[in-house]
Amino acid sequence: MTVRKTVRNLWQVVMAFVRLSFRQALSYPLRFGLGQASQFIPIVIFYFVARVFDRPDSAHGGDYFTFVVIGLIGTRLLDAGLRGLSQEFDQAINRGWLEMFLVEPVRWRFMPFAMSMWPISSASIGAMAMFGISVALGAQYAASGLGAALLVGVLGLLAGLSIATLAASVAVLSKSGDPVLYLYTLAAQIFSGVYFNVELLPGPLKALSYVIPHTYVIQGLRVAVMPGGAELPGFSVPEVVVALVIFCAVMYPTSLWIYGRALEFGRKLGVLSGY
Amino acid sequence: MKPRRELSEKDAPLIEVINVGKIYEPSPPAMKILLRSSITEPVVALEDVSLSVPAGGICAVVGPNGAGKSTLFRILTGLTIPSSGQAFVGGYDVTRQSYEVRKLIGFAPPGDQSLLLRNTCKENLEFHGRLQGIPGKALTRRVREVLEFVGIGHAANRVTVALSSGMKARLQLARALLHRPSVLILDEPTAAVDPIAAVEILDMIQAVVAHEQSALLISSHRVEEIEALRDKVVLLDQGRMLYQGPLDALRSIWEEPRVEMVFSDVDEAMKAAALIEQSEVAKVVDQEGAVLLLATRSEIGALLGTLQGMVHGIKSVREVVMPLRELLAEVIGQKRPIERSQ
């Protein structure tokens, strides 16, 4: 298969899954609408929290509200790849679609990527909306860092997708990707610095935060777009980019390989159909 | 990728299953943390099954629940791999060349679960068409064409969940036919359909097989459908193949022809039964009043000859064909393979 043909084929598969997920989401309009709206609630909560604890603090770049909003946007982007793919897989398994997806002439390794494109697209739009709302509520951003933030965001999505593909490997065998995600999101919530700077963590826990890509994405976004970002303790944007590139270069092919092995093992056991 | 078996001969089988066995092993202990498994010891789902279906051929796979039909279909569609033996579709090995095999197969699983119920018929087919690599305009045209063919063109924009069972079955068939597969694997395609609709669907399937010269592997619990297909039948029971061959040949091997004689009164029938029992020409299977049911492989003349002077008391004679349901139940109940040369 030529590269051009492969890309065309992948594009067609991606569009098939994006349209399917979009229609599926719009089949339950109220749930979809409220689900989208609910992601903005934390911004409002932290707007008031920041006003209560309104203290200039170098650990938070001098503006706690902007600090947390960037953490929330970073988490939203990473969770899109992470939770989104797992939810798409769980839906396909529980509704009995996965068997037909696997019988179609699609390269199986395309599927995690294609199935995650809808959650990633909708999360990216959601992240932009969060950004807009936070500006309206008084968050301060440095426009000069938007390009670097975009790069960090894209690398963050790919990092999330790598972990999600690992979760999908577990899902095809166990019929649920949740076990891996529970473990990961629990660690990410505590150690990635969404609500506070990881530099405040004690030594061993700080070391743990360095193996979670969330930490780099959130730090990179903050340093890039917060007006006082350069003063934040921790990694600089180039260091974040290098760390994320290494993580993605190692993890994405590895997780795709593990996913392929999981499917082969599932074929051997005969557990790919049913749930 | 080249097929492992070159299909050079015109009548080479499109589906070829050679001594295939499948044993479902219990999950490894580590996997039991992830998923509860009901299998505690190996389960033999298929044992030494062989069959072949040429282009334009139809093979009905018949057997009770748990016979191994779905496992055989899962092997051919690449969802699982055989524990022993080999299977080829269009010359491609289903274990090692699953992607190439899937390009050739149109599959309809049992039930309507695999349909995208919140999408319209058109959207269902468009989604699968994209996965099958059919380009935009050709896909729009093909979707319309195949929906018309299966008789639900008028419901193209109707949401699938609102369709009747018969229409869903037609949509499943349309999906299987979408990319003009050379091999059709249909797992109980008419299970949820009324008998009249089932006949229509079968007619469509037969027309496609004849027109496209595709190979069809179909399972069904409806004996009238199996009879209507009038082609090769594979009888499976507990993973073992009891018979493979034409249905007519199974009848001639298994079924002892039966003759029903109606006498003018019960006494005549009883006398005739006694005479027949003394002869070796036939045996009395059943007597109900003046009606005798006889099993015989002799000519009807020889049978009448044993009755000598009683012929005048016979009101009618007719051959009774054993219902297929009974025939299959007997063969499966006997649980031993039947050789065609038997």
Coordinates of C-alpha atoms in Angstrom, one line a residue:
Chain A
M1 CA 0.0 0.0 0.0
T2 CA 1.5 3.4 -1.0
V3 CA 1.8 6.2 1.6
R4 CA -0.8 8.3 -0.3
K5 CA -3.3 5.4 -0.4
T6 CA -2.6 4.7 3.3
V7 CA -3.2 8.3 4.3
R8 CA -6.4 8.5 2.2
N9 CA -7.6 5.3 3.8
L10 CA -6.8 6.6 7.3
W11 CA -8.6 9.9 6.5
Q12 CA -11.7 8.0 5.3
V13 CA -11.7 5.8 8.5
V14 CA -11.2 8.9 10.7
M15 CA -14.1 10.7 9.0
A16 CA -16.3 7.6 9.4
F17 CA -15.7 7.5 13.1
V18 CA -16.0 11.3 13.6
R19 CA -19.3 11.4 11.9
L20 CA -20.5 8.3 13.8
S21 CA -19.5 9.8 17.2
F22 CA -21.0 13.2 16.3
R23 CA -24.3 11.7 15.3
Q24 CA -24.3 9.5 18.3
A25 CA -23.6 12.5 20.6
L26 CA -26.4 14.5 18.9
S27 CA -28.8 11.6 19.3
Y28 CA -29.1 12.7 23.0
P29 CA -29.2 16.5 22.6
L30 CA -29.8 17.4 26.3
R31 CA -27.1 15.1 27.6
F32 CA -24.7 16.4 25.0
G33 CA -25.5 20.1 25.7
L34 CA -25.3 19.8 29.5
G35 CA -22.2 17.7 29.3
Q36 CA -20.5 20.4 27.2
A37 CA -21.7 23.1 29.6
S38 CA -20.6 21.3 32.7
Q39 CA -17.0 21.6 31.8
F40 CA -17.1 25.3 32.3
I41 CA -18.4 25.1 35.9
P42 CA -14.8 24.6 37.4
I43 CA -13.8 27.9 35.7
V44 CA -16.5 29.7 37.6
I45 CA -15.7 27.9 40.8
F46 CA -12.0 28.8 40.6
Y47 CA -12.8 32.4 39.7
F48 CA -14.4 32.8 43.1
V49 CA -11.7 30.7 44.8
A50 CA -9.0 32.9 43.4
R51 CA -10.9 36.0 44.6
V52 CA -11.0 34.5 48.1
F53 CA -7.3 33.8 48.2
D54 CA -6.3 36.8 46.2
R55 CA -2.5 36.9 47.0
P56 CA 0.3 37.5 44.6
D57 CA 2.3 34.3 44.8
S58 CA 5.4 33.4 42.6
A59 CA 4.5 29.6 42.8
H60 CA 1.4 30.4 40.8
G61 CA 2.8 33.1 38.5
G62 CA 1.1 35.9 40.4
D63 CA -2.4 35.0 39.2
Y64 CA -4.0 31.9 40.7
F65 CA -7.1 32.1 38.5
T66 CA -5.2 32.1 35.2
F67 CA -2.9 29.4 36.7
V68 CA -5.8 27.0 37.5
V69 CA -7.7 27.7 34.2
I70 CA -4.6 26.7 32.2
G71 CA -4.4 23.6 34.4
L72 CA -8.0 22.8 33.6
I73 CA -7.6 23.5 29.8
G74 CA -4.5 21.2 29.8
T75 CA -6.3 18.4 31.6
R76 CA -9.3 18.8 29.3
L77 CA -7.1 18.3 26.2
L78 CA -5.2 15.4 27.7
D79 CA -8.4 13.7 28.9
A80 CA -10.0 14.0 25.5
G81 CA -7.5 11.5 24.1
L82 CA -7.4 9.5 27.3
R83 CA -11.0 9.2 28.5
G84 CA -12.6 9.9 25.1
L85 CA -11.0 6.9 23.3
S86 CA -11.8 4.7 26.3
Q87 CA -15.4 5.8 26.2
E88 CA -15.7 5.2 22.5
F89 CA -14.3 1.7 22.9
D90 CA -16.6 0.9 25.8
Q91 CA -19.5 2.1 23.8
A92 CA -18.5 0.0 20.8
I93 CA -18.1 -3.0 23.0
N94 CA -21.3 -2.6 25.0
R95 CA -23.5 -1.8 22.0
G96 CA -22.1 -4.8 20.0
W97 CA -20.5 -2.7 17.3
L98 CA -16.9 -3.6 17.9
E99 CA -17.3 -7.0 16.3
M100 CA -18.4 -5.4 13.0
F101 CA -15.7 -2.7 13.2
L102 CA -13.1 -5.5 13.4
V103 CA -14.6 -7.5 10.6
E104 CA -14.4 -4.6 8.2
P105 CA -11.3 -4.2 6.0
V106 CA -9.7 -1.6 8.2
R107 CA -6.1 -1.8 9.5
W108 CA -6.8 -2.4 13.2
R109 CA -4.0 -0.1 14.2
F110 CA -5.9 2.8 12.6
M111 CA -8.8 2.4 14.9
P112 CA -7.6 4.0 18.2
F113 CA -6.5 7.0 16.3
A114 CA -9.7 7.3 14.2
M115 CA -12.0 6.6 17.2
S116 CA -10.3 9.3 19.3
M117 CA -10.6 12.1 16.7
W118 CA -14.2 13.1 17.7
P119 CA -13.4 13.4 21.4
I120 CA -10.2 15.3 20.6
S121 CA -12.0 17.7 18.2
S122 CA -14.8 18.4 20.6
A123 CA -12.3 18.9 23.5
S124 CA -10.3 21.3 21.5
I125 CA -13.4 23.4 20.8
G126 CA -14.3 23.1 24.5
A127 CA -10.8 24.2 25.4
M128 CA -11.1 27.3 23.2
A129 CA -14.4 28.1 24.8
M130 CA -12.9 27.7 28.3
F131 CA -10.1 30.1 27.2
G132 CA -12.7 32.7 26.0
I133 CA -14.8 32.4 29.1
S134 CA -11.7 32.8 31.3
V135 CA -10.7 36.0 29.4
A136 CA -14.1 37.4 30.0
L137 CA -13.7 36.6 33.7
G138 CA -10.4 38.5 33.9
A139 CA -7.7 35.9 33.2
Q140 CA -4.5 37.4 31.7
Y141 CA -2.7 35.7 28.9
A142 CA 0.5 36.6 26.9
A143 CA -0.4 36.5 23.2
S144 CA 3.2 36.0 22.3
G145 CA 3.2 32.5 23.8
L146 CA 0.2 31.1 21.9
G147 CA 2.3 29.4 19.2
A148 CA 4.3 27.6 21.9
A149 CA 1.1 26.7 23.7
L150 CA -0.3 25.2 20.6
L151 CA 2.7 23.0 20.1
V152 CA 2.6 21.9 23.7
G153 CA -1.2 21.2 23.3
V154 CA -0.7 19.1 20.2
L155 CA 2.1 17.1 21.9
G156 CA -0.2 16.7 24.9
L157 CA -3.0 15.3 22.8
L158 CA -0.6 12.8 21.3
A159 CA 0.7 11.8 24.8
G160 CA -2.9 11.3 26.0
L161 CA -3.6 9.2 22.9
S162 CA -0.6 7.0 23.7
I163 CA -2.0 6.2 27.1
A164 CA -5.5 5.8 25.7
T165 CA -4.2 3.3 23.2
L166 CA -2.7 1.4 26.1
A167 CA -6.1 1.5 27.8
A168 CA -7.7 0.3 24.6
S169 CA -5.4 -2.7 24.6
V170 CA -6.8 -3.6 28.0
A171 CA -10.3 -2.8 26.9
V172 CA -10.3 -5.3 24.0
L173 CA -9.3 -8.1 26.4
S174 CA -11.2 -7.0 29.5
K175 CA -14.1 -5.3 27.8
S176 CA -13.5 -2.2 29.8
G177 CA -10.6 0.3 29.6
D178 CA -11.5 1.8 33.0
P179 CA -8.9 0.0 35.2
V180 CA -6.0 1.6 33.5
L181 CA -7.7 5.0 33.4
Y182 CA -8.7 5.0 37.0
L183 CA -5.1 4.4 38.0
Y184 CA -3.8 7.0 35.6
T185 CA -6.3 9.8 36.2
L186 CA -6.0 9.4 39.9
A187 CA -2.3 9.9 39.7
A188 CA -2.8 12.8 37.2
Q189 CA -5.3 14.6 39.4
I190 CA -2.9 14.6 42.3
F191 CA 0.5 14.9 40.9
S192 CA 0.3 16.9 37.6
G193 CA -0.2 20.3 39.3
V194 CA -3.7 21.2 38.0
Y195 CA -4.5 23.1 41.2
F196 CA -1.1 23.8 42.6
N197 CA 2.5 23.9 41.4
V198 CA 4.2 20.5 41.5
E199 CA 7.2 22.2 43.1
L200 CA 5.2 22.3 46.3
L201 CA 5.1 18.5 46.4
P202 CA 7.6 16.6 48.7
G203 CA 10.6 15.1 47.0
P204 CA 9.5 11.5 46.1
L205 CA 6.0 12.6 45.0
K206 CA 7.6 15.4 42.9
A207 CA 9.6 12.7 41.2
L208 CA 6.4 10.8 40.5
S209 CA 4.9 13.9 38.9
Y210 CA 7.7 13.9 36.3
V211 CA 6.6 10.6 34.7
I212 CA 3.1 11.9 34.0
P213 CA 2.8 13.8 30.7
H214 CA 0.0 16.0 32.2
T215 CA 2.7 17.7 34.4
Y216 CA 4.7 18.8 31.3
V217 CA 1.7 19.9 29.3
I218 CA 0.3 22.0 32.1
Q219 CA 3.6 23.5 33.0
G220 CA 4.4 24.2 29.3
L221 CA 1.1 25.9 28.7
R222 CA 1.5 28.1 31.9
V223 CA 5.0 29.1 31.1
A224 CA 4.0 29.9 27.5
V225 CA 0.9 32.0 28.0
M226 CA 0.9 33.3 31.6
P227 CA 2.2 36.9 31.8
G228 CA 4.4 35.9 34.7
G229 CA 5.0 32.4 33.3
A230 CA 8.7 32.8 33.0
E231 CA 9.0 33.2 36.7
L232 CA 7.2 29.9 37.5
P233 CA 9.4 27.3 39.1
G234 CA 9.9 24.1 37.1
F235 CA 10.6 23.3 33.4
S236 CA 10.9 25.9 30.6
V237 CA 8.9 25.5 27.3
P238 CA 11.9 24.0 25.4
E239 CA 12.4 21.4 28.2
V240 CA 8.7 20.6 28.2
V241 CA 8.7 20.1 24.3
V242 CA 11.7 17.8 24.5
A243 CA 10.2 15.8 27.3
L244 CA 6.9 15.4 25.4
V245 CA 8.5 14.6 22.1
I246 CA 10.6 11.8 23.8
F247 CA 7.5 10.6 25.6
C248 CA 5.4 10.5 22.4
A249 CA 8.2 9.0 20.3
V250 CA 8.6 6.1 22.7
M251 CA 5.1 5.7 24.0
Y252 CA 2.9 6.0 20.8
P253 CA 4.6 3.3 18.8
T254 CA 4.9 1.1 22.0
S255 CA 1.3 1.5 22.8
L256 CA 0.3 0.7 19.2
W257 CA 2.5 -2.4 19.3
I258 CA 0.9 -3.5 22.6
Y259 CA -2.6 -2.8 21.2
G260 CA -1.7 -5.0 18.2
R261 CA -0.5 -7.8 20.5
A262 CA -3.6 -7.5 22.6
L263 CA -5.8 -7.9 19.6
E264 CA -3.8 -11.0 18.5
F265 CA -4.1 -12.4 22.0
G266 CA -7.8 -11.7 22.0
R267 CA -8.1 -13.5 18.7
K268 CA -6.3 -16.5 20.1
L269 CA -8.6 -16.5 23.2
G270 CA -11.7 -15.8 21.2
V271 CA -12.8 -12.8 23.2
L272 CA -12.9 -10.2 20.5
S273 CA -16.7 -10.6 20.0
G274 CA -19.3 -10.2 22.7
Y275 CA -18.8 -8.2 25.9
Chain B
M1 CA 0.0 -9.4 -0.1
K2 CA -0.2 -12.5 -2.2
P3 CA -2.7 -15.3 -1.4
R4 CA -1.0 -18.3 0.2
R5 CA -3.1 -20.5 -2.1
E6 CA -3.2 -19.5 -5.7
L7 CA -6.8 -19.8 -7.1
S8 CA -5.7 -20.8 -10.6
E9 CA -8.4 -23.4 -11.2
K10 CA -11.8 -22.0 -12.2
D11 CA -13.7 -24.0 -9.7
A12 CA -11.2 -23.6 -6.8
P13 CA -13.1 -23.1 -3.6
L14 CA -13.5 -19.5 -2.3
I15 CA -14.0 -20.9 1.2
E16 CA -11.8 -23.8 2.3
V17 CA -11.7 -25.1 5.8
I18 CA -9.2 -27.9 6.4
N19 CA -9.3 -30.0 9.6
V20 CA -10.0 -26.9 11.7
G21 CA -10.3 -27.3 15.4
K22 CA -10.9 -24.6 18.1
I23 CA -10.4 -25.0 21.8
Y24 CA -11.4 -22.1 24.0
E25 CA -8.8 -22.1 26.8
P26 CA -9.5 -20.5 30.2
S27 CA -8.1 -17.0 30.5
P28 CA -4.7 -16.7 32.1
P29 CA -4.9 -15.9 35.8
A30 CA -3.7 -12.3 35.3
M31 CA -6.6 -11.7 33.0
K32 CA -9.1 -12.9 35.6
I33 CA -8.3 -9.7 37.5
L34 CA -9.7 -7.7 34.6
L35 CA -12.6 -9.9 33.5
R36 CA -14.7 -12.6 35.1
S37 CA -14.5 -15.7 33.0
S38 CA -16.9 -18.6 33.0
I39 CA -14.5 -21.0 31.4
T40 CA -12.6 -23.0 34.0
E41 CA -11.3 -25.8 31.7
P42 CA -10.7 -26.0 27.9
V43 CA -13.8 -26.1 25.8
V44 CA -13.7 -27.9 22.5
A45 CA -15.8 -25.7 20.2
L46 CA -14.7 -27.3 16.8
E47 CA -13.1 -30.6 16.1
D48 CA -11.5 -31.5 12.8
V49 CA -14.0 -29.6 10.6
S50 CA -13.4 -29.5 6.9
L51 CA -15.6 -27.9 4.2
S52 CA -15.3 -26.0 0.9
V53 CA -17.5 -23.7 -1.0
P54 CA -16.8 -22.7 -4.6
A55 CA -17.7 -19.5 -6.4
G56 CA -21.5 -19.5 -6.8
G57 CA -21.9 -22.2 -4.2
I58 CA -24.1 -22.2 -1.1
C59 CA -23.3 -24.1 2.1
A60 CA -25.8 -24.2 4.9
V61 CA -24.3 -24.8 8.3
V62 CA -26.9 -26.5 10.5
G63 CA -26.8 -27.7 14.1
P64 CA -28.2 -27.1 17.6
N65 CA -27.1 -24.3 19.8
G66 CA -23.5 -24.8 20.8
A67 CA -22.7 -26.8 17.7
G68 CA -19.8 -24.5 16.8
K69 CA -21.5 -22.6 13.9
S70 CA -20.6 -19.1 15.3
T71 CA -17.1 -20.2 16.1
L72 CA -16.6 -21.4 12.6
F73 CA -17.8 -18.0 11.3
R74 CA -15.6 -16.1 13.7
I75 CA -12.6 -18.0 12.4
L76 CA -13.4 -17.2 8.8
T77 CA -14.0 -13.5 9.6
G78 CA -10.7 -13.2 11.6
L79 CA -12.3 -12.6 15.0
T80 CA -10.6 -15.7 16.4
I81 CA -8.0 -18.1 15.1
P82 CA -8.1 -21.9 14.9
S83 CA -6.3 -24.0 17.4
S84 CA -5.5 -26.6 14.7
G85 CA -5.9 -26.9 11.0
Q86 CA -6.1 -24.1 8.4
A87 CA -8.8 -22.0 6.7
F88 CA -8.6 -20.0 3.5
V89 CA -10.9 -17.4 2.0
G90 CA -10.1 -16.5 -1.6
G91 CA -6.8 -18.3 -1.1
Y92 CA -5.8 -16.1 1.8
D93 CA -5.0 -17.7 5.2
V94 CA -7.5 -16.4 7.7
T95 CA -5.0 -16.6 10.5
R96 CA -2.1 -14.7 8.9
Q97 CA -3.8 -12.7 6.2
S98 CA -6.8 -11.4 8.1
Y99 CA -6.8 -8.0 6.5
E100 CA -6.9 -9.4 2.9
V101 CA -9.6 -11.9 4.0
R102 CA -11.8 -9.1 5.4
K103 CA -11.7 -7.3 2.1
L104 CA -13.4 -10.3 0.5
I105 CA -16.0 -11.0 3.1
G106 CA -19.5 -9.6 3.6
F107 CA -20.6 -10.6 7.1
A108 CA -24.0 -10.4 8.9
P109 CA -23.9 -11.4 12.6
P110 CA -27.0 -12.7 14.2
G111 CA -29.5 -10.2 15.7
D112 CA -29.6 -6.5 15.2
Q113 CA -27.2 -5.5 17.9
S114 CA -24.4 -4.6 15.5
L115 CA -26.5 -2.0 13.7
L116 CA -26.1 1.7 14.6
L117 CA -29.6 2.0 16.0
R118 CA -29.6 5.8 16.4
N119 CA -28.5 6.3 12.8
T120 CA -30.6 6.1 9.7
C121 CA -30.3 3.2 7.2
K122 CA -28.3 5.4 4.9
E123 CA -25.9 6.6 7.6
N124 CA -25.4 3.0 8.7
L125 CA -24.3 2.0 5.2
E126 CA -22.3 5.1 4.7
F127 CA -20.3 4.5 7.8
H128 CA -19.4 0.9 6.9
G129 CA -18.8 1.9 3.2
R130 CA -16.2 4.4 4.4
L131 CA -14.5 1.7 6.5
Q132 CA -14.6 -0.5 3.4
G133 CA -12.8 2.2 1.5
I134 CA -15.6 3.0 -1.0
P135 CA -15.0 6.6 -2.3
G136 CA -17.6 9.4 -1.8
K137 CA -19.8 9.5 -4.9
A138 CA -19.5 5.8 -5.6
L139 CA -20.6 5.2 -2.0
T140 CA -23.7 7.4 -2.3
R141 CA -24.7 5.5 -5.5
R142 CA -24.0 2.1 -4.0
V143 CA -25.9 2.8 -0.8
R144 CA -29.0 3.8 -2.8
E145 CA -28.6 0.8 -5.1
V146 CA -28.2 -1.8 -2.3
L147 CA -31.0 -0.3 -0.2
E148 CA -33.3 -0.6 -3.2
F149 CA -32.2 -4.1 -3.9
V150 CA -33.1 -5.3 -0.4
G151 CA -36.4 -3.5 -0.6
I152 CA -35.9 -0.7 2.0
G153 CA -35.0 2.1 -0.4
H154 CA -38.1 4.0 0.9
A155 CA -36.8 3.9 4.4
A156 CA -33.3 5.2 3.6
N157 CA -33.6 8.2 5.9
R158 CA -35.5 6.4 8.7
V159 CA -33.7 5.9 12.0
T160 CA -32.8 2.2 12.4
V161 CA -34.3 1.8 15.9
A162 CA -37.7 2.5 14.4
L163 CA -37.5 -0.2 11.8
S164 CA -39.3 -3.6 12.0
S165 CA -37.3 -6.7 12.6
G166 CA -37.7 -7.7 8.9
M167 CA -36.4 -4.3 7.8
K168 CA -33.4 -4.6 10.2
A169 CA -32.6 -8.0 8.7
R170 CA -32.7 -6.5 5.2
L171 CA -30.4 -3.6 6.4
Q172 CA -28.0 -6.2 7.8
L173 CA -28.0 -7.9 4.4
A174 CA -27.5 -4.6 2.6
R175 CA -24.5 -3.9 4.8
A176 CA -23.0 -7.3 4.0
L177 CA -23.5 -6.8 0.3
L178 CA -22.3 -3.2 0.2
H179 CA -18.7 -3.7 -1.1
R180 CA -19.7 -6.5 -3.4
P181 CA -17.9 -9.2 -1.4
S182 CA -16.9 -12.4 -3.1
V183 CA -17.7 -14.4 0.1
L184 CA -20.9 -14.0 2.1
I185 CA -21.1 -15.2 5.7
L186 CA -24.5 -14.9 7.1
D187 CA -25.2 -16.0 10.7
E188 CA -29.0 -16.7 11.0
P189 CA -30.0 -13.8 8.7
T190 CA -33.7 -14.5 9.0
A191 CA -33.9 -15.5 12.7
A192 CA -36.1 -12.5 13.6
V193 CA -38.2 -12.4 10.4
D194 CA -41.6 -13.8 9.6
P195 CA -41.7 -16.8 7.2
I196 CA -42.9 -14.8 4.1
A197 CA -40.1 -12.1 4.6
A198 CA -37.6 -14.9 5.2
V199 CA -38.4 -16.4 1.8
E200 CA -38.0 -13.0 0.1
I201 CA -34.6 -12.5 1.8
L202 CA -33.4 -16.0 0.9
D203 CA -34.5 -15.3 -2.7
M204 CA -32.4 -12.1 -2.7
I205 CA -29.4 -14.0 -1.3
Q206 CA -29.7 -16.7 -3.8
A207 CA -30.0 -14.1 -6.6
V208 CA -26.8 -12.4 -5.4
V209 CA -24.9 -15.6 -5.2
A210 CA -25.9 -16.6 -8.7
H211 CA -25.3 -13.2 -10.2
E212 CA -22.0 -12.2 -8.5
Q213 CA -20.8 -15.8 -8.4
S214 CA -20.0 -15.4 -4.7
A215 CA -19.6 -18.2 -2.2
L216 CA -22.3 -18.3 0.6
L217 CA -21.9 -19.8 4.0
I218 CA -25.2 -19.4 5.9
S219 CA -26.5 -20.7 9.2
S220 CA -30.1 -21.1 10.0
H221 CA -32.4 -22.8 12.5
R222 CA -35.3 -22.8 10.0
V223 CA -35.5 -26.1 8.3
E224 CA -37.7 -24.9 5.4
E225 CA -34.9 -22.4 4.6
I226 CA -32.2 -25.1 4.6
E227 CA -34.5 -27.1 2.3
A228 CA -35.1 -24.1 0.0
L229 CA -31.4 -23.5 -0.4
R230 CA -31.1 -27.1 -1.9
D231 CA -27.4 -27.1 -1.9
K232 CA -24.6 -28.3 0.3
V233 CA -25.3 -28.8 4.0
V234 CA -22.9 -29.2 6.9
L235 CA -24.3 -30.7 10.0
L236 CA -22.4 -29.8 13.2
D237 CA -23.0 -31.0 16.7
Q238 CA -20.9 -30.2 19.7
G239 CA -18.1 -29.0 17.4
R240 CA -18.0 -32.2 15.4
M241 CA -19.0 -32.4 11.7
L242 CA -21.6 -35.2 11.3
Y243 CA -22.3 -34.7 7.6
Q244 CA -21.2 -32.6 4.7
G245 CA -22.8 -32.9 1.3
P246 CA -25.9 -32.3 -0.7
L247 CA -29.2 -32.5 1.3
D248 CA -30.6 -35.0 -1.2
A249 CA -27.7 -37.3 -0.7
L250 CA -28.2 -37.1 3.1
R251 CA -31.8 -38.2 2.5
S252 CA -30.8 -41.1 0.3
I253 CA -28.2 -42.3 2.9
W254 CA -30.2 -41.8 6.0
E255 CA -33.9 -41.9 5.2
E256 CA -35.6 -45.2 4.6
P257 CA -38.3 -44.5 2.1
R258 CA -41.8 -44.7 3.6
V259 CA -45.1 -45.7 2.0
E260 CA -48.5 -44.9 3.4
M261 CA -51.3 -47.4 2.6
V262 CA -54.9 -46.6 3.3
F263 CA -57.2 -49.7 3.5
S264 CA -61.0 -49.8 3.2
D265 CA -61.3 -50.9 6.9
V266 CA -59.3 -51.6 10.0
D267 CA -59.5 -55.4 9.7
E268 CA -58.1 -55.3 6.2
A269 CA -55.3 -53.1 7.4
M270 CA -54.5 -55.5 10.3
K271 CA -54.4 -58.5 8.0
A272 CA -52.1 -56.6 5.6
A273 CA -49.8 -55.6 8.4
A274 CA -49.5 -59.3 9.5
L275 CA -48.6 -60.3 5.9
I276 CA -46.1 -57.5 5.5
E277 CA -44.4 -58.4 8.9
Q278 CA -43.9 -62.0 7.7
S279 CA -42.3 -60.8 4.5
E280 CA -38.8 -59.1 4.3
V281 CA -40.0 -56.6 1.8
A282 CA -41.1 -53.9 4.3
K283 CA -41.7 -53.3 8.0
V284 CA -44.6 -51.6 9.6
V285 CA -43.6 -48.3 11.2
D286 CA -47.0 -47.3 12.4
Q287 CA -50.7 -48.2 12.2
E288 CA -53.5 -45.8 12.8
G289 CA -56.9 -47.3 12.1
A290 CA -57.0 -48.3 8.5
V291 CA -53.8 -46.5 7.7
L292 CA -50.4 -48.3 7.6
L293 CA -47.1 -46.5 7.5
L294 CA -44.4 -48.8 6.0
A295 CA -40.6 -48.5 5.7
T296 CA -39.3 -50.1 2.6
R297 CA -36.4 -49.9 0.1
S298 CA -38.2 -52.4 -2.3
E299 CA -40.2 -51.6 -5.4
I300 CA -43.8 -50.8 -4.9
G301 CA -44.7 -53.9 -7.1
A302 CA -42.8 -56.2 -4.7
L303 CA -44.7 -54.7 -1.8
L304 CA -48.1 -55.2 -3.4
G305 CA -47.0 -58.7 -4.3
T306 CA -46.8 -59.7 -0.6
L307 CA -50.4 -58.6 -0.1
Q308 CA -51.6 -61.1 -2.8
G309 CA -55.4 -61.2 -2.8
M310 CA -55.8 -58.2 -0.5
V311 CA -54.9 -55.6 -3.1
H312 CA -58.6 -54.9 -3.8
G313 CA -58.9 -53.6 -0.2
I314 CA -56.3 -50.8 -0.7
K315 CA -57.9 -47.4 -1.2
S316 CA -54.7 -45.4 -1.8
V317 CA -50.9 -45.7 -1.7
R318 CA -48.5 -42.8 -1.5
E319 CA -44.8 -42.1 -0.8
V320 CA -44.2 -40.2 2.4
V321 CA -41.1 -38.0 2.6
M322 CA -39.6 -37.7 6.0
P323 CA -39.8 -34.1 7.2
L324 CA -36.4 -32.5 7.2
R325 CA -36.8 -31.5 10.8
E326 CA -37.2 -35.2 11.7
L327 CA -34.3 -36.2 9.4
L328 CA -31.9 -33.6 11.0
A329 CA -33.0 -34.5 14.5
E330 CA -32.3 -38.2 13.8
V331 CA -28.9 -37.6 12.3
I332 CA -27.9 -35.2 15.1
G333 CA -29.4 -37.4 17.8
Q334 CA -27.3 -40.4 16.5
K335 CA -24.1 -38.3 17.1
R336 CA -21.9 -40.1 14.6
P337 CA -20.4 -38.9 11.4
I338 CA -22.1 -40.1 8.2
E339 CA -20.0 -41.0 5.2
R340 CA -21.4 -40.1 1.8
S341 CA -20.4 -43.6 0.5
Q342 CA -22.4 -45.3 3.2

